[in-house]
Amino acid sequence: MKPTLTILVLYYSRHGATRKLAELIAQGIDSVPGVEARLRTVPAVSSVAEATAPAIPEDGAPYVEPEDLRECAGLALGSPTRFGNMASAMKYFLDGTATEWVNGTLSGKPAVVFASTGSLHGGQEATLLSMMIPLLHHGMLVMGLPYTHPELMNTASGGSPYGATHWAGVDGKRAVTDDERTLSIALGRRLAEAARRLDTTLDLTSHGSR
């Protein structure tokens, strides 16, 4: 029996909105046979040099470790929006992945991105695009959502062909809408199915070259 493929769902969430999306994407991943989601987060960063994060988060997913990147068959990367860009905590983490970049740890693996914003037009798509750039530098196969999902045409909140999004509201308390939920789960499922197909293709190539 083939081992279960692991998809890393890596996110930063200040008030919980992005975490909700991460959990829905993980639900989609787990719905694909032979694939499981691994939820991880990154520590917050501070302008005070002496400030340090606790070794273990008070709640939610554990902090990501280098082996999570090595062991994953795919990556879902999520962040709240900060002026149309990813949050500094996620950027700080990605800036520290030079070793994985040199070694090609993520090269050839599929990836998707997701984000949340306080306002409806607060830079969701710009944030998604900003997160794609380092993944492309890592050689990842970046995927989005096709318009075969009718929710993309009907949504009045989050949802984008570039990835899953959520309009969280200024206080971060807006509930995830049905369209946002459907698209998030679909994105996770799409990522898991791609990882499984790539794994099967690599197996066939490996056997054919013997």
PDB file of C-alpha atoms in Angstrom:
ATOM      1  CA  MET A   1       0.000   0.000   0.000  1.00  0.00           C
ATOM      2  CA  LYS A   2       1.299   3.441  -0.925  1.00  0.00           C
ATOM      3  CA  PRO A   3       1.951   5.850   1.972  1.00  0.00           C
ATOM      4  CA  THR A   4      -0.476   8.704   2.504  1.00  0.00           C
ATOM      5  CA  LEU A   5       0.532  11.963   0.810  1.00  0.00           C
ATOM      6  CA  THR A   6       0.766  14.999   3.088  1.00  0.00           C
ATOM      7  CA  ILE A   7      -0.302  18.464   1.964  1.00  0.00           C
ATOM      8  CA  LEU A   8       1.026  21.325   4.072  1.00  0.00           C
ATOM      9  CA  VAL A   9      -1.575  24.020   4.833  1.00  0.00           C
ATOM     10  CA  LEU A  10       0.575  26.872   6.081  1.00  0.00           C
ATOM     11  CA  TYR A  11      -1.047  30.101   7.229  1.00  0.00           C
ATOM     12  CA  TYR A  12      -0.750  33.167   9.420  1.00  0.00           C
ATOM     13  CA  SER A  13      -3.896  34.414  11.145  1.00  0.00           C
ATOM     14  CA  ARG A  14      -4.109  37.332  13.561  1.00  0.00           C
ATOM     15  CA  HIS A  15      -7.802  37.202  14.444  1.00  0.00           C
ATOM     16  CA  GLY A  16      -8.861  33.803  13.106  1.00  0.00           C
ATOM     17  CA  ALA A  17     -10.333  34.635   9.686  1.00  0.00           C
ATOM     18  CA  THR A  18      -7.485  33.155   7.651  1.00  0.00           C
ATOM     19  CA  ARG A  19      -7.409  30.187   9.990  1.00  0.00           C
ATOM     20  CA  LYS A  20     -11.046  29.465   9.072  1.00  0.00           C
ATOM     21  CA  LEU A  21     -10.095  29.305   5.399  1.00  0.00           C
ATOM     22  CA  ALA A  22      -7.132  27.056   6.213  1.00  0.00           C
ATOM     23  CA  GLU A  23      -9.416  24.612   8.010  1.00  0.00           C
ATOM     24  CA  LEU A  24     -11.842  24.526   5.070  1.00  0.00           C
ATOM     25  CA  ILE A  25      -9.013  23.943   2.598  1.00  0.00           C
ATOM     26  CA  ALA A  26      -7.768  21.141   4.854  1.00  0.00           C
ATOM     27  CA  GLN A  27     -11.278  19.670   4.768  1.00  0.00           C
ATOM     28  CA  GLY A  28     -11.106  19.589   0.975  1.00  0.00           C
ATOM     29  CA  ILE A  29      -7.666  17.973   1.064  1.00  0.00           C
ATOM     30  CA  ASP A  30      -8.803  15.301   3.508  1.00  0.00           C
ATOM     31  CA  SER A  31     -11.747  14.429   1.239  1.00  0.00           C
ATOM     32  CA  VAL A  32      -9.339  12.985  -1.355  1.00  0.00           C
ATOM     33  CA  PRO A  33      -8.396   9.343  -0.692  1.00  0.00           C
ATOM     34  CA  GLY A  34      -4.723   8.783   0.053  1.00  0.00           C
ATOM     35  CA  VAL A  35      -4.082  12.433   0.944  1.00  0.00           C
ATOM     36  CA  GLU A  36      -4.111  14.235   4.296  1.00  0.00           C
ATOM     37  CA  ALA A  37      -3.707  17.845   5.370  1.00  0.00           C
ATOM     38  CA  ARG A  38      -1.085  19.051   7.849  1.00  0.00           C
ATOM     39  CA  LEU A  39      -2.045  22.430   9.361  1.00  0.00           C
ATOM     40  CA  ARG A  40       0.838  24.673  10.421  1.00  0.00           C
ATOM     41  CA  THR A  41       1.290  28.354  11.222  1.00  0.00           C
ATOM     42  CA  VAL A  42       4.140  30.853  11.594  1.00  0.00           C
ATOM     43  CA  PRO A  43       5.047  33.047  14.597  1.00  0.00           C
ATOM     44  CA  ALA A  44       4.118  36.712  14.643  1.00  0.00           C
ATOM     45  CA  VAL A  45       6.951  39.195  14.174  1.00  0.00           C
ATOM     46  CA  SER A  46       7.574  42.262  16.318  1.00  0.00           C
ATOM     47  CA  SER A  47       9.270  45.617  15.866  1.00  0.00           C
ATOM     48  CA  VAL A  48      10.792  45.085  19.309  1.00  0.00           C
ATOM     49  CA  ALA A  49      14.027  43.149  18.831  1.00  0.00           C
ATOM     50  CA  GLU A  50      13.855  41.477  22.253  1.00  0.00           C
ATOM     51  CA  ALA A  51      10.360  40.077  21.707  1.00  0.00           C
ATOM     52  CA  THR A  52      10.157  36.322  21.170  1.00  0.00           C
ATOM     53  CA  ALA A  53       7.250  34.056  20.355  1.00  0.00           C
ATOM     54  CA  PRO A  54       6.346  31.139  22.633  1.00  0.00           C
ATOM     55  CA  ALA A  55       7.776  27.791  21.549  1.00  0.00           C
ATOM     56  CA  ILE A  56       4.245  26.479  21.036  1.00  0.00           C
ATOM     57  CA  PRO A  57       1.223  28.586  20.004  1.00  0.00           C
ATOM     58  CA  GLU A  58      -1.440  29.046  22.666  1.00  0.00           C
ATOM     59  CA  ASP A  59      -4.040  27.619  20.286  1.00  0.00           C
ATOM     60  CA  GLY A  60      -4.429  26.523  16.687  1.00  0.00           C
ATOM     61  CA  ALA A  61      -1.838  24.739  14.581  1.00  0.00           C
ATOM     62  CA  PRO A  62       1.793  24.182  15.627  1.00  0.00           C
ATOM     63  CA  TYR A  63       4.553  26.308  14.131  1.00  0.00           C
ATOM     64  CA  VAL A  64       5.954  25.076  10.839  1.00  0.00           C
ATOM     65  CA  GLU A  65       9.281  23.215  10.849  1.00  0.00           C
ATOM     66  CA  PRO A  66      11.732  22.586   7.960  1.00  0.00           C
ATOM     67  CA  GLU A  67      10.687  18.934   7.795  1.00  0.00           C
ATOM     68  CA  ASP A  68       7.107  20.016   7.056  1.00  0.00           C
ATOM     69  CA  LEU A  69       8.367  21.527   3.791  1.00  0.00           C
ATOM     70  CA  ARG A  70      10.503  18.495   2.994  1.00  0.00           C
ATOM     71  CA  GLU A  71       7.744  15.979   3.683  1.00  0.00           C
ATOM     72  CA  CYS A  72       4.848  17.716   1.943  1.00  0.00           C
ATOM     73  CA  ALA A  73       3.580  16.697  -1.496  1.00  0.00           C
ATOM     74  CA  GLY A  74       1.961  20.116  -1.978  1.00  0.00           C
ATOM     75  CA  LEU A  75       1.446  23.443  -0.240  1.00  0.00           C
ATOM     76  CA  ALA A  76      -1.506  25.729   0.506  1.00  0.00           C
ATOM     77  CA  LEU A  77      -0.226  29.127   1.651  1.00  0.00           C
ATOM     78  CA  GLY A  78      -2.501  31.653   3.363  1.00  0.00           C
ATOM     79  CA  SER A  79      -2.273  35.107   4.890  1.00  0.00           C
ATOM     80  CA  PRO A  80      -4.397  38.095   5.833  1.00  0.00           C
ATOM     81  CA  THR A  81      -3.901  41.162   3.650  1.00  0.00           C
ATOM     82  CA  ARG A  82      -1.557  43.944   4.691  1.00  0.00           C
ATOM     83  CA  PHE A  83      -1.800  46.850   2.236  1.00  0.00           C
ATOM     84  CA  GLY A  84      -2.358  44.508  -0.681  1.00  0.00           C
ATOM     85  CA  ASN A  85       0.456  42.192   0.357  1.00  0.00           C
ATOM     86  CA  MET A  86       0.970  39.194   2.611  1.00  0.00           C
ATOM     87  CA  ALA A  87       1.472  39.767   6.342  1.00  0.00           C
ATOM     88  CA  SER A  88       5.022  40.395   7.560  1.00  0.00           C
ATOM     89  CA  ALA A  89       5.019  37.164   9.571  1.00  0.00           C
ATOM     90  CA  MET A  90       4.507  35.076   6.435  1.00  0.00           C
ATOM     91  CA  LYS A  91       7.005  37.152   4.430  1.00  0.00           C
ATOM     92  CA  TYR A  92       9.566  36.754   7.223  1.00  0.00           C
ATOM     93  CA  PHE A  93       9.117  32.990   7.169  1.00  0.00           C
ATOM     94  CA  LEU A  94       9.447  32.785   3.387  1.00  0.00           C
ATOM     95  CA  ASP A  95      12.545  34.982   3.473  1.00  0.00           C
ATOM     96  CA  GLY A  96      14.132  32.317   5.666  1.00  0.00           C
ATOM     97  CA  THR A  97      13.636  29.429   3.223  1.00  0.00           C
ATOM     98  CA  ALA A  98      16.854  29.976   1.239  1.00  0.00           C
ATOM     99  CA  THR A  99      18.129  26.512   2.173  1.00  0.00           C
ATOM    100  CA  GLU A 100      14.974  24.895   0.793  1.00  0.00           C
ATOM    101  CA  TRP A 101      15.257  27.072  -2.330  1.00  0.00           C
ATOM    102  CA  VAL A 102      18.868  26.022  -2.980  1.00  0.00           C
ATOM    103  CA  ASN A 103      18.043  22.359  -2.383  1.00  0.00           C
ATOM    104  CA  GLY A 104      14.880  22.411  -4.521  1.00  0.00           C
ATOM    105  CA  THR A 105      12.817  21.109  -1.625  1.00  0.00           C
ATOM    106  CA  LEU A 106       9.543  22.452  -3.047  1.00  0.00           C
ATOM    107  CA  SER A 107      10.394  22.294  -6.735  1.00  0.00           C
ATOM    108  CA  GLY A 108       7.795  20.495  -8.833  1.00  0.00           C
ATOM    109  CA  LYS A 109       5.204  20.363  -6.060  1.00  0.00           C
ATOM    110  CA  PRO A 110       1.718  21.888  -6.580  1.00  0.00           C
ATOM    111  CA  ALA A 111       0.684  24.948  -4.582  1.00  0.00           C
ATOM    112  CA  VAL A 112      -2.341  27.185  -3.992  1.00  0.00           C
ATOM    113  CA  VAL A 113      -2.806  30.444  -2.077  1.00  0.00           C
ATOM    114  CA  PHE A 114      -5.599  31.955   0.026  1.00  0.00           C
ATOM    115  CA  ALA A 115      -6.229  35.222   1.865  1.00  0.00           C
ATOM    116  CA  SER A 116      -8.668  37.248   3.955  1.00  0.00           C
ATOM    117  CA  THR A 117      -9.357  40.990   4.091  1.00  0.00           C
ATOM    118  CA  GLY A 118     -11.180  43.441   6.320  1.00  0.00           C
ATOM    119  CA  SER A 119     -12.882  45.180   3.405  1.00  0.00           C
ATOM    120  CA  LEU A 120     -14.353  43.680   0.258  1.00  0.00           C
ATOM    121  CA  HIS A 121     -11.917  45.503  -2.035  1.00  0.00           C
ATOM    122  CA  GLY A 122      -9.005  45.460   0.394  1.00  0.00           C
ATOM    123  CA  GLY A 123      -6.464  43.814  -1.890  1.00  0.00           C
ATOM    124  CA  GLN A 124      -7.456  40.151  -1.895  1.00  0.00           C
ATOM    125  CA  GLU A 125      -6.160  39.392  -5.388  1.00  0.00           C
ATOM    126  CA  ALA A 126      -3.014  41.520  -4.948  1.00  0.00           C
ATOM    127  CA  THR A 127      -2.234  39.521  -1.811  1.00  0.00           C
ATOM    128  CA  LEU A 128      -2.767  36.214  -3.594  1.00  0.00           C
ATOM    129  CA  LEU A 129      -0.442  37.304  -6.394  1.00  0.00           C
ATOM    130  CA  SER A 130       2.192  38.473  -3.905  1.00  0.00           C
ATOM    131  CA  MET A 131       2.224  35.025  -2.290  1.00  0.00           C
ATOM    132  CA  MET A 132       2.594  33.304  -5.654  1.00  0.00           C
ATOM    133  CA  ILE A 133       5.903  35.038  -6.427  1.00  0.00           C
ATOM    134  CA  PRO A 134       8.129  33.254  -3.851  1.00  0.00           C
ATOM    135  CA  LEU A 135       6.417  29.954  -4.666  1.00  0.00           C
ATOM    136  CA  LEU A 136       7.361  30.396  -8.325  1.00  0.00           C
ATOM    137  CA  HIS A 137      10.937  31.100  -7.254  1.00  0.00           C
ATOM    138  CA  HIS A 138      10.821  27.793  -5.374  1.00  0.00           C
ATOM    139  CA  GLY A 139       9.789  26.054  -8.599  1.00  0.00           C
ATOM    140  CA  MET A 140       6.318  25.171  -7.396  1.00  0.00           C
ATOM    141  CA  LEU A 141       3.395  24.494  -9.748  1.00  0.00           C
ATOM    142  CA  VAL A 142       0.985  27.254  -8.742  1.00  0.00           C
ATOM    143  CA  MET A 143      -2.717  26.539  -9.296  1.00  0.00           C
ATOM    144  CA  GLY A 144      -5.931  28.535  -9.046  1.00  0.00           C
ATOM    145  CA  LEU A 145      -9.661  27.912  -9.315  1.00  0.00           C
ATOM    146  CA  PRO A 146     -11.299  27.456 -12.735  1.00  0.00           C
ATOM    147  CA  TYR A 147     -14.650  28.984 -13.684  1.00  0.00           C
ATOM    148  CA  THR A 148     -16.146  25.519 -13.802  1.00  0.00           C
ATOM    149  CA  HIS A 149     -16.988  26.465 -10.202  1.00  0.00           C
ATOM    150  CA  PRO A 150     -20.132  28.615 -10.636  1.00  0.00           C
ATOM    151  CA  GLU A 151     -19.558  30.246  -7.246  1.00  0.00           C
ATOM    152  CA  LEU A 152     -16.844  32.380  -8.854  1.00  0.00           C
ATOM    153  CA  MET A 153     -19.501  34.096 -10.966  1.00  0.00           C
ATOM    154  CA  ASN A 154     -22.073  34.359  -8.178  1.00  0.00           C
ATOM    155  CA  THR A 155     -20.076  35.336  -5.104  1.00  0.00           C
ATOM    156  CA  ALA A 156     -20.808  38.683  -3.479  1.00  0.00           C
ATOM    157  CA  SER A 157     -18.006  38.259  -0.958  1.00  0.00           C
ATOM    158  CA  GLY A 158     -14.746  36.335  -1.338  1.00  0.00           C
ATOM    159  CA  GLY A 159     -13.579  33.975  -4.057  1.00  0.00           C
ATOM    160  CA  SER A 160     -11.133  34.434  -6.922  1.00  0.00           C
ATOM    161  CA  PRO A 161      -9.663  32.440  -9.813  1.00  0.00           C
ATOM    162  CA  TYR A 162      -6.292  33.113  -8.151  1.00  0.00           C
ATOM    163  CA  GLY A 163      -7.274  31.364  -4.921  1.00  0.00           C
ATOM    164  CA  ALA A 164      -9.738  31.217  -2.050  1.00  0.00           C
ATOM    165  CA  THR A 165     -10.540  34.440  -0.182  1.00  0.00           C
ATOM    166  CA  HIS A 166     -12.763  35.642   2.647  1.00  0.00           C
ATOM    167  CA  TRP A 167     -14.213  39.075   3.373  1.00  0.00           C
ATOM    168  CA  ALA A 168     -13.804  39.068   7.144  1.00  0.00           C
ATOM    169  CA  GLY A 169     -15.022  42.586   7.950  1.00  0.00           C
ATOM    170  CA  VAL A 170     -13.240  45.312   9.911  1.00  0.00           C
ATOM    171  CA  ASP A 171     -13.587  43.367  13.179  1.00  0.00           C
ATOM    172  CA  GLY A 172     -12.826  40.017  11.514  1.00  0.00           C
ATOM    173  CA  LYS A 173     -16.146  38.573  12.623  1.00  0.00           C
ATOM    174  CA  ARG A 174     -18.018  38.198   9.340  1.00  0.00           C
ATOM    175  CA  ALA A 175     -19.019  34.566   8.891  1.00  0.00           C
ATOM    176  CA  VAL A 176     -17.637  32.591   5.969  1.00  0.00           C
ATOM    177  CA  THR A 177     -20.305  32.620   3.254  1.00  0.00           C
ATOM    178  CA  ASP A 178     -21.552  29.538   1.447  1.00  0.00           C
ATOM    179  CA  ASP A 179     -19.681  30.561  -1.721  1.00  0.00           C
ATOM    180  CA  GLU A 180     -16.448  31.175   0.181  1.00  0.00           C
ATOM    181  CA  ARG A 181     -16.807  27.827   1.936  1.00  0.00           C
ATOM    182  CA  THR A 182     -17.493  25.915  -1.283  1.00  0.00           C
ATOM    183  CA  LEU A 183     -14.561  27.506  -3.107  1.00  0.00           C
ATOM    184  CA  SER A 184     -12.158  26.926  -0.205  1.00  0.00           C
ATOM    185  CA  ILE A 185     -13.036  23.240   0.014  1.00  0.00           C
ATOM    186  CA  ALA A 186     -12.812  22.940  -3.769  1.00  0.00           C
ATOM    187  CA  LEU A 187      -9.349  24.549  -3.746  1.00  0.00           C
ATOM    188  CA  GLY A 188      -8.118  22.048  -1.186  1.00  0.00           C
ATOM    189  CA  ARG A 189      -9.575  19.147  -3.126  1.00  0.00           C
ATOM    190  CA  ARG A 190      -8.058  20.430  -6.371  1.00  0.00           C
ATOM    191  CA  LEU A 191      -4.622  20.693  -4.745  1.00  0.00           C
ATOM    192  CA  ALA A 192      -4.834  17.202  -3.270  1.00  0.00           C
ATOM    193  CA  GLU A 193      -5.946  15.665  -6.564  1.00  0.00           C
ATOM    194  CA  ALA A 194      -3.060  17.359  -8.389  1.00  0.00           C
ATOM    195  CA  ALA A 195      -0.568  16.079  -5.821  1.00  0.00           C
ATOM    196  CA  ARG A 196      -1.940  12.570  -6.150  1.00  0.00           C
ATOM    197  CA  ARG A 197      -1.753  12.672  -9.969  1.00  0.00           C
ATOM    198  CA  LEU A 198       1.809  13.981  -9.875  1.00  0.00           C
ATOM    199  CA  ASP A 199       2.790  11.255  -7.439  1.00  0.00           C
ATOM    200  CA  THR A 200       1.274   8.601  -9.712  1.00  0.00           C
ATOM    201  CA  THR A 201       3.045  10.052 -12.757  1.00  0.00           C
ATOM    202  CA  LEU A 202       6.378  10.014 -10.957  1.00  0.00           C
ATOM    203  CA  ASP A 203       5.805   6.371  -9.991  1.00  0.00           C
ATOM    204  CA  LEU A 204       5.059   5.425 -13.582  1.00  0.00           C
ATOM    205  CA  THR A 205       8.101   7.307 -14.843  1.00  0.00           C
ATOM    206  CA  SER A 206      10.290   5.675 -12.210  1.00  0.00           C
ATOM    207  CA  HIS A 207       9.088   2.175 -13.105  1.00  0.00           C
ATOM    208  CA  GLY A 208       9.381   2.861 -16.816  1.00  0.00           C
ATOM    209  CA  SER A 209      13.021   3.894 -16.521  1.00  0.00           C
ATOM    210  CA  ARG A 210      14.125   0.685 -14.854  1.00  0.00           C
TER     211      ARG A 210
END
